[in-house]
XYZ file of N, CA, C and O in Angstrom:
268
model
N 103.376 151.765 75.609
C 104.349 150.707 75.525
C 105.655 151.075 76.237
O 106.533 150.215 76.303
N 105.881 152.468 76.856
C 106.795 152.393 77.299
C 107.157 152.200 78.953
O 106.559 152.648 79.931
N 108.379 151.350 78.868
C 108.672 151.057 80.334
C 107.598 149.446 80.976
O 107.342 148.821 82.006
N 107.262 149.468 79.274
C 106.073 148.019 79.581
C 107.293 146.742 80.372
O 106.816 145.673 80.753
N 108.279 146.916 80.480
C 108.810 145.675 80.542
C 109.452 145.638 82.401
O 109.453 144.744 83.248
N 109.991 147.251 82.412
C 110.025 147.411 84.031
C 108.652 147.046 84.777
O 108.495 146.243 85.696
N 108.003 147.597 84.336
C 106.471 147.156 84.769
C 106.477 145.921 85.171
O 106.733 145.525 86.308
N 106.118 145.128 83.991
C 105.983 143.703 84.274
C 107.366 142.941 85.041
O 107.186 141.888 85.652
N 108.233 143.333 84.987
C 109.311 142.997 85.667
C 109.194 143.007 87.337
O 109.353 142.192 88.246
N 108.920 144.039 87.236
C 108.751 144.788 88.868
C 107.442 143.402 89.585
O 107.563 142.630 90.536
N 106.375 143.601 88.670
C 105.227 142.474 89.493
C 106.005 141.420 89.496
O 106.418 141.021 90.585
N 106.395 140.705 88.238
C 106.827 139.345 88.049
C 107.663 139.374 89.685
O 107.238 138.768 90.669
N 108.825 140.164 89.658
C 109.979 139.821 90.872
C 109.367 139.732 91.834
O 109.893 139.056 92.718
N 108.030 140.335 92.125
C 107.253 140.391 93.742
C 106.623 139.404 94.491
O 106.607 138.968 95.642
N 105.918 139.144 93.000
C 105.211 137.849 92.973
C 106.108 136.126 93.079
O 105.631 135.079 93.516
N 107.904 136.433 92.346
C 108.102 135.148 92.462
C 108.695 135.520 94.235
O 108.591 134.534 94.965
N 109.142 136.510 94.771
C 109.721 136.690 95.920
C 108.719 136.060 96.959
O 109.033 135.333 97.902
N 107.270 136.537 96.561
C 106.370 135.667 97.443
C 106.115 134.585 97.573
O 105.855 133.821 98.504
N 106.222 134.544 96.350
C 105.873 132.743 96.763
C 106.784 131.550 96.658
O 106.516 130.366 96.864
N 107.988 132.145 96.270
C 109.204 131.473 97.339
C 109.658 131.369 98.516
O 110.528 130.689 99.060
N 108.785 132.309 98.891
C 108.641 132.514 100.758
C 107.641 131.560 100.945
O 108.051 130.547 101.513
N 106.301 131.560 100.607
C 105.571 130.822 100.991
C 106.123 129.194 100.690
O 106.609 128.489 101.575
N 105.958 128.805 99.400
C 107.198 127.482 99.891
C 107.915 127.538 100.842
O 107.668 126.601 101.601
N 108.845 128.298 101.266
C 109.821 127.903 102.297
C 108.875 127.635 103.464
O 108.785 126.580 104.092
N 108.320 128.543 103.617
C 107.443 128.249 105.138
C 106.545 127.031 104.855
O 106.368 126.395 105.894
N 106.092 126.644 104.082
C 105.326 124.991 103.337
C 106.146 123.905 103.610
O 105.643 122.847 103.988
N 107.640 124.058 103.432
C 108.404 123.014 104.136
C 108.346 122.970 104.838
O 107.686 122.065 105.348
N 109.136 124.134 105.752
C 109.631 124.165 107.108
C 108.485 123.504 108.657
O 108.784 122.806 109.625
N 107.097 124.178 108.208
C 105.972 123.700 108.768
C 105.588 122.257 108.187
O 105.632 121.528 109.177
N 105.297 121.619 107.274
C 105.060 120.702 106.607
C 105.664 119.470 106.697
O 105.111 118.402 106.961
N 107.160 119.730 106.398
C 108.501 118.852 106.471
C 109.100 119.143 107.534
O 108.686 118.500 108.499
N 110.035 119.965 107.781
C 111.134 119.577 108.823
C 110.757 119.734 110.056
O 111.365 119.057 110.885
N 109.464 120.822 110.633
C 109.304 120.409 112.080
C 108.847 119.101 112.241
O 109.373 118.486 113.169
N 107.845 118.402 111.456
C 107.785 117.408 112.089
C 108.652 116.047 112.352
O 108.830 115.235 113.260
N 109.090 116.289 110.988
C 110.613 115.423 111.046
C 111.465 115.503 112.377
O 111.932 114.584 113.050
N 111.533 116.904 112.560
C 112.283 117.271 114.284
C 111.740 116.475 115.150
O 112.487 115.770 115.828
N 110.303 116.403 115.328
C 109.520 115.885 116.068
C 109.695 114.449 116.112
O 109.611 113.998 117.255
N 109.852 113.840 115.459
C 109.709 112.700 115.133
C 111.277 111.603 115.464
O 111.308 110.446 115.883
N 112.503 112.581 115.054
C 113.464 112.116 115.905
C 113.423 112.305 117.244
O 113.734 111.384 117.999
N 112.951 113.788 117.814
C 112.934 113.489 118.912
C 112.476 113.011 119.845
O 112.989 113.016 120.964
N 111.235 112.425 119.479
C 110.253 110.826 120.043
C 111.008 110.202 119.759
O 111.195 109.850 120.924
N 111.587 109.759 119.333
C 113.039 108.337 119.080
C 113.654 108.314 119.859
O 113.580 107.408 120.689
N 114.564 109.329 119.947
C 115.405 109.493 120.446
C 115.418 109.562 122.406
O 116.357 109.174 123.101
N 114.069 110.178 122.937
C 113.956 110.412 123.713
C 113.231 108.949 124.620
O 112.782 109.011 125.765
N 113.267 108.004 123.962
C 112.738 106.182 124.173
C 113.499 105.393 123.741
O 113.162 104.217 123.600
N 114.750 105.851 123.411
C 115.668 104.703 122.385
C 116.949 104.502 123.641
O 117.577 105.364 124.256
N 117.005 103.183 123.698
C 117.801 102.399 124.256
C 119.076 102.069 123.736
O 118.835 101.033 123.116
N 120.050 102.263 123.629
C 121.276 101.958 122.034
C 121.461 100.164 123.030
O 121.348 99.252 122.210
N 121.681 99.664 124.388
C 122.203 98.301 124.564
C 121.180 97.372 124.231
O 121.497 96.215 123.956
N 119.923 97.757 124.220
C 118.508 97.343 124.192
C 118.989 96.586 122.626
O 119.209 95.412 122.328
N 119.014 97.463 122.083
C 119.169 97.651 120.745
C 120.402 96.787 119.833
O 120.252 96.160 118.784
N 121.470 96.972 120.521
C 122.537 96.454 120.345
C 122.352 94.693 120.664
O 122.873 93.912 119.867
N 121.742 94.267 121.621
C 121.758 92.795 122.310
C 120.862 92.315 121.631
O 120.553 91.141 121.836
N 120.002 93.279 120.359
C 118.839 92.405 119.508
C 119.504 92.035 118.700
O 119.229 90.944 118.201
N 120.601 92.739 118.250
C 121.259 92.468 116.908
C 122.043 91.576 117.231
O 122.420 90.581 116.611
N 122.288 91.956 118.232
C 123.485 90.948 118.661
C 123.252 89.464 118.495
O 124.082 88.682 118.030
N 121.504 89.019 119.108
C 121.191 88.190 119.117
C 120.981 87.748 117.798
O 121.125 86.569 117.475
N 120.605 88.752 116.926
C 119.938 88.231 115.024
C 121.310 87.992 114.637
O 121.239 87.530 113.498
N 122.893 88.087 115.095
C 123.769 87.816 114.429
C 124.171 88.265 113.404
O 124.517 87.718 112.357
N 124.092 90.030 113.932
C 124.060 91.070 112.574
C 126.112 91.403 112.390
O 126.701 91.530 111.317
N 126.815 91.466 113.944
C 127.960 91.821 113.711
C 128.915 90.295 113.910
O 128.517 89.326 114.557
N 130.194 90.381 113.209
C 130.982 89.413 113.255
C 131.956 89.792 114.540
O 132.682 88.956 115.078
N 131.903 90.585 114.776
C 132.796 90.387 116.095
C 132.119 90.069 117.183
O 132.492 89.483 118.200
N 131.268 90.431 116.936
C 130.282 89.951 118.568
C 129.308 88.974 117.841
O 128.507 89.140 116.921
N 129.766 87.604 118.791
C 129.033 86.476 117.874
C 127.710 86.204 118.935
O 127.801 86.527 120.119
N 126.620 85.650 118.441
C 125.703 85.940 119.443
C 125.664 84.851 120.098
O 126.121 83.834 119.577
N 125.077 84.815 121.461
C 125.264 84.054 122.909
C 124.243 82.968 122.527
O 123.978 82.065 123.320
């Protein structure tokens, strides 16, 4: 019984260190690259006047009244 608790301490900390790593890398691969990806297909086809002259037309802003 003795030192039973460093023991189990010592695995417990290893084990949560791991697999809080592995989550992180579960996001990062999972979630945010593709998210990256995904703005930057947007972004890299996105027109902002294109964009602007639709709204313009749906009569989204009050200062610019549509034509």
């Amino acid at each position: 019984m003795r030192r039973l608790l460093a023991r189990r301490m010592k695995f417990h900390l290893f084990g949560a260190f791991f697999i809080s790593l592995g989550c992180a890398a579960l996001y990062k691969f999972g979630v945010a690259e593709p998210r990256k990806r995904a703005y930057a297909e947007f972004y890299r086809n996105y027109d902002p006047m294109k964009d602007f002259e639709a709204m313009r037309r749906a009569g989204v802003f009050e200062s610019a009244p549509p034509k």
